[in-house]
XYZ file of N, CA and C in Angstrom:
360
model
N 11.795 -11.857 -21.907
C 12.670 -12.014 -20.770
C 13.803 -12.954 -21.143
N 14.928 -12.793 -20.444
C 16.131 -13.512 -20.829
C 16.884 -13.942 -19.580
N 17.237 -15.197 -19.467
C 17.976 -15.724 -18.331
C 19.066 -16.627 -18.884
N 20.273 -16.082 -19.033
C 21.390 -16.844 -19.593
C 22.653 -16.526 -18.801
N 23.382 -17.593 -18.470
C 24.619 -17.467 -17.710
C 25.708 -18.210 -18.466
N 26.871 -17.586 -18.607
C 28.037 -18.245 -19.197
C 29.186 -18.103 -18.196
N 29.763 -19.240 -17.812
C 30.830 -19.253 -16.815
C 31.996 -20.101 -17.298
N 33.192 -19.690 -16.933
C 34.386 -20.495 -17.150
C 35.091 -20.591 -15.810
N 35.361 -21.822 -15.379
C 36.017 -21.995 -14.096
C 36.482 -23.418 -13.899
N 36.968 -23.672 -12.678
C 37.490 -24.999 -12.323
C 36.626 -25.634 -11.243
N 36.473 -26.960 -11.329
C 35.724 -27.683 -10.318
C 36.455 -27.643 -8.984
N 35.701 -27.432 -7.902
C 36.306 -27.384 -6.574
C 36.462 -28.776 -5.960
N 35.683 -29.748 -6.467
C 35.805 -31.154 -6.060
C 35.159 -32.010 -7.141
N 35.286 -33.312 -7.027
C 34.722 -34.216 -8.027
C 33.201 -34.048 -8.112
N 32.670 -34.255 -9.304
C 31.221 -34.159 -9.529
C 30.491 -35.260 -8.761
N 29.255 -34.969 -8.351
C 28.426 -35.890 -7.584
C 27.172 -36.210 -8.387
N 26.948 -37.485 -8.696
C 25.803 -37.885 -9.505
C 24.773 -38.616 -8.657
N 23.496 -38.300 -8.931
C 22.376 -38.979 -8.274
C 21.223 -39.030 -9.269
N 20.056 -39.464 -8.801
C 18.876 -39.546 -9.656
C 17.711 -38.855 -8.970
N 16.904 -38.147 -9.747
C 15.747 -37.463 -9.177
C 14.751 -38.494 -8.665
N 14.032 -38.146 -7.598
C 13.105 -39.100 -6.983
C 11.821 -39.279 -7.788
N 11.378 -38.236 -8.475
C 10.086 -38.345 -9.165
C 10.189 -38.961 -10.562
N 11.246 -38.662 -11.317
C 11.324 -39.185 -12.694
C 12.558 -40.056 -12.942
N 13.356 -40.296 -11.899
C 14.558 -41.112 -12.010
C 15.506 -40.620 -13.106
N 15.571 -39.302 -13.300
C 16.469 -38.675 -14.262
C 17.836 -38.471 -13.609
N 18.899 -38.758 -14.365
C 20.241 -38.563 -13.831
C 20.487 -37.080 -13.593
N 21.126 -36.772 -12.455
C 21.431 -35.395 -12.080
C 22.862 -35.363 -11.551
N 23.664 -34.451 -12.072
C 25.034 -34.286 -11.605
C 25.192 -32.878 -11.053
N 25.821 -32.793 -9.881
C 26.052 -31.499 -9.233
C 27.543 -31.329 -8.976
N 28.003 -30.094 -9.107
C 29.369 -29.741 -8.750
C 29.436 -28.245 -8.528
N 30.538 -27.798 -7.958
C 30.745 -26.372 -7.717
C 31.878 -25.886 -8.594
N 31.655 -24.751 -9.227
C 32.630 -24.152 -10.133
C 33.235 -22.922 -9.468
N 34.553 -22.861 -9.392
C 35.248 -21.678 -8.879
C 35.541 -20.761 -10.064
N 34.980 -19.562 -10.016
C 35.114 -18.592 -11.105
C 35.833 -17.359 -10.558
N 36.961 -17.015 -11.173
C 37.746 -15.882 -10.706
C 37.065 -14.553 -10.987
N 37.296 -13.605 -10.075
C 36.875 -12.216 -10.269
C 38.100 -11.415 -10.696
N 37.893 -10.168 -11.032
C 39.010 -9.308 -11.442
C 39.973 -9.012 -10.291
N 39.495 -9.016 -9.048
C 40.311 -8.596 -7.905
C 40.918 -9.762 -7.126
N 41.320 -10.809 -7.805
C 41.975 -11.978 -7.204
C 41.119 -12.712 -6.173
N 39.814 -12.596 -6.291
C 38.899 -13.371 -5.461
C 38.140 -14.309 -6.377
N 37.422 -15.238 -5.780
C 36.661 -16.203 -6.589
C 35.241 -16.324 -6.047
N 34.332 -16.628 -6.952
C 32.971 -16.988 -6.587
C 32.856 -18.500 -6.742
N 32.126 -19.134 -5.852
C 31.927 -20.579 -5.892
C 30.460 -20.823 -6.225
N 30.221 -21.279 -7.445
C 28.871 -21.330 -7.993
C 28.416 -22.778 -8.146
N 27.294 -23.135 -7.498
C 26.765 -24.494 -7.655
C 26.156 -24.689 -9.036
N 26.522 -25.798 -9.686
C 26.044 -26.139 -11.024
C 25.239 -27.438 -10.931
N 24.114 -27.490 -11.641
C 23.275 -28.684 -11.691
C 23.076 -29.053 -13.163
N 23.252 -30.333 -13.482
C 23.076 -30.832 -14.855
C 22.083 -31.993 -14.826
N 21.265 -32.085 -15.876
C 20.280 -33.166 -15.989
C 20.457 -33.899 -17.309
N 19.966 -35.155 -17.369
C 19.919 -35.912 -18.612
C 21.282 -36.178 -19.222
N 21.402 -35.931 -20.523
C 22.633 -36.214 -21.272
C 23.819 -35.408 -20.739
N 23.573 -34.156 -20.376
C 24.670 -33.337 -19.837
C 25.119 -33.897 -18.485
N 24.195 -34.421 -17.697
C 24.561 -35.063 -16.432
C 25.446 -36.283 -16.682
N 25.135 -37.047 -17.732
C 25.964 -38.202 -18.080
C 27.374 -37.757 -18.459
N 27.473 -36.689 -19.245
C 28.777 -36.209 -19.713
C 29.622 -35.620 -18.591
N 28.981 -35.063 -17.574
C 29.715 -34.404 -16.495
C 29.924 -35.298 -15.279
N 29.383 -36.497 -15.280
C 29.449 -37.380 -14.114
C 30.880 -37.709 -13.694
N 31.812 -37.745 -14.632
C 33.193 -38.130 -14.316
C 34.145 -36.941 -14.217
N 33.620 -35.734 -14.127
C 34.489 -34.573 -13.961
C 35.172 -34.631 -12.601
N 36.424 -34.171 -12.561
C 37.189 -34.232 -11.326
C 37.688 -32.856 -10.922
N 38.052 -32.756 -9.674
C 38.543 -31.509 -9.090
C 39.647 -30.915 -9.957
N 39.535 -29.608 -10.220
C 40.574 -28.891 -10.953
C 40.349 -28.785 -12.446
N 39.413 -29.560 -13.013
C 39.181 -29.484 -14.456
C 38.588 -28.131 -14.824
N 39.078 -27.579 -15.936
C 38.600 -26.294 -16.449
C 37.497 -26.551 -17.463
N 36.320 -25.935 -17.228
C 35.192 -26.119 -18.130
C 34.472 -24.786 -18.342
N 33.723 -24.727 -19.421
C 32.826 -23.608 -19.682
C 31.407 -24.135 -19.598
N 30.539 -23.364 -18.961
C 29.142 -23.743 -18.762
C 28.249 -22.655 -19.343
N 27.231 -23.074 -20.059
C 26.171 -22.160 -20.473
C 24.884 -22.708 -19.881
N 24.106 -21.837 -19.267
C 22.875 -22.304 -18.652
C 22.013 -21.155 -18.197
N 21.169 -21.449 -17.199
C 20.267 -20.430 -16.681
C 20.386 -20.370 -15.170
N 20.175 -19.199 -14.617
C 20.186 -18.995 -13.179
C 18.875 -19.488 -12.600
N 18.950 -20.247 -11.517
C 17.743 -20.738 -10.860
C 17.810 -20.374 -9.386
N 16.746 -19.769 -8.883
C 16.659 -19.369 -7.481
C 15.463 -20.090 -6.870
N 15.723 -20.871 -5.829
C 14.670 -21.620 -5.146
C 14.545 -21.119 -3.713
N 13.320 -20.839 -3.287
C 13.023 -20.453 -1.912
C 12.363 -21.635 -1.228
N 12.964 -22.099 -0.120
C 12.485 -23.279 0.583
C 12.161 -22.886 2.024
N 10.968 -23.276 2.445
C 10.564 -22.980 3.813
C 10.955 -24.131 4.722
N 11.702 -23.815 5.770
C 12.139 -24.825 6.725
C 11.704 -24.456 8.123
N 12.215 -25.169 9.092
C 11.859 -24.940 10.493
C 12.277 -23.551 10.977
N 13.351 -23.033 10.412
C 13.871 -21.720 10.820
C 13.477 -20.618 9.853
N 12.444 -20.809 9.063
C 11.998 -19.789 8.112
C 12.420 -20.121 6.694
N 12.375 -19.111 5.861
C 12.687 -19.281 4.433
C 14.178 -19.236 4.190
N 14.633 -20.080 3.264
C 16.037 -20.106 2.857
C 16.085 -20.039 1.336
N 17.034 -19.283 0.786
C 17.171 -19.112 -0.654
C 18.390 -19.876 -1.153
N 18.193 -20.657 -2.220
C 19.275 -21.398 -2.862
C 19.428 -20.905 -4.292
N 20.658 -20.576 -4.669
C 20.947 -20.102 -6.024
C 21.863 -21.114 -6.703
N 21.552 -21.475 -7.942
C 22.397 -22.381 -8.711
C 22.257 -22.064 -10.192
N 23.122 -22.670 -10.989
C 23.040 -22.562 -12.443
C 22.685 -23.939 -12.979
N 21.623 -24.001 -13.774
C 21.229 -25.245 -14.443
C 21.880 -25.219 -15.817
N 22.813 -26.141 -16.049
C 23.597 -26.152 -17.293
C 22.807 -26.777 -18.431
N 22.890 -26.154 -19.606
C 22.307 -26.766 -20.801
C 23.355 -26.958 -21.893
N 24.590 -26.533 -21.609
C 25.708 -26.747 -22.537
C 27.000 -26.726 -21.738
N 27.925 -27.601 -22.097
C 29.216 -27.655 -21.418
C 30.310 -27.818 -22.455
N 31.426 -27.174 -22.207
C 32.601 -27.308 -23.066
C 33.779 -27.670 -22.171
N 34.462 -28.762 -22.495
C 35.623 -29.200 -21.733
C 36.843 -28.438 -22.242
N 37.501 -27.703 -21.360
C 38.637 -26.873 -21.768
C 39.978 -27.481 -21.381
N 39.983 -28.542 -20.599
C 41.206 -29.273 -20.294
C 41.120 -30.620 -21.005
N 42.238 -31.274 -21.222
C 42.196 -32.566 -21.904
C 41.251 -33.522 -21.188
N 40.463 -34.230 -21.964
C 39.503 -35.180 -21.421
C 40.225 -36.477 -21.054
N 39.663 -37.171 -20.072
C 40.203 -38.486 -19.708
C 39.755 -39.502 -20.754
N 40.389 -40.662 -20.762
C 39.995 -41.725 -21.689
C 38.533 -42.097 -21.500
N 38.057 -42.103 -20.248
C 36.679 -42.463 -19.964
C 35.716 -41.462 -20.602
N 36.028 -40.174 -20.500
C 35.177 -39.159 -21.128
C 35.230 -39.270 -22.641
N 36.409 -39.557 -23.198
C 36.531 -39.730 -24.647
C 35.602 -40.825 -25.139
N 35.525 -41.936 -24.400
C 34.659 -43.038 -24.791
C 33.193 -42.632 -24.722
N 32.822 -41.856 -23.698
C 31.427 -41.438 -23.537
C 31.007 -40.459 -24.626
N 31.894 -39.539 -24.944
C 31.540 -38.501 -25.902
C 31.516 -39.031 -27.330
N 32.566 -39.757 -27.694
C 32.635 -40.312 -29.036
C 32.929 -39.274 -30.105
N 33.080 -38.030 -29.730
C 33.382 -36.975 -30.694
C 34.106 -35.844 -29.981
N 34.803 -35.064 -30.754
C 35.539 -33.932 -30.209
C 34.612 -32.731 -30.092
N 34.737 -31.991 -28.991
C 33.925 -30.794 -28.792
C 34.825 -29.586 -28.984
N 34.474 -28.718 -29.919
C 35.237 -27.523 -30.166
C 34.673 -26.360 -29.362
N 35.566 -25.506 -28.869
C 35.146 -24.316 -28.148
C 35.197 -23.136 -29.089
N 34.089 -22.436 -29.237
C 33.992 -21.287 -30.110
C 34.100 -20.008 -29.300
N 35.162 -19.237 -29.478
C 35.370 -18.018 -28.702
C 34.300 -16.968 -28.964
N 33.563 -17.077 -30.052
C 32.477 -16.136 -30.336
C 31.334 -16.290 -29.344
N 31.269 -17.423 -28.629
C 30.223 -17.648 -27.649
C 30.450 -16.882 -26.344
N 31.680 -16.393 -26.135
C 31.992 -15.681 -24.905
C 31.356 -14.290 -24.911
N 30.902 -13.822 -23.761
C 30.242 -12.526 -23.695
C 31.205 -11.349 -23.676
N 32.502 -11.595 -23.672
C 33.470 -10.491 -23.626
C 34.537 -10.654 -24.669
């Protein structure tokens, strides 16, 4: 079985960082706007953990990034019945717009984007 997602898009707002309650692991969430062929966009929630969460914590609205990860679907039972949440858990990120000085300090190295990684 195979679950892999590759997306290129822009952040719809600044990234939001928090920590998980059970293991105190850093978690960063943001929404990526990904264009469709017909001038519409999909708004996809992205979740990052650990080192990738640290690297994405300072992302800001409008930055262009590429994400590689897996699709995650969670079904949660609430007072009004079951609700389904869909997100992408990132395991790789590539910054496609110039990085800020703060990100440069965190990364300490340049990240190259390899076009061979794209599915098209």
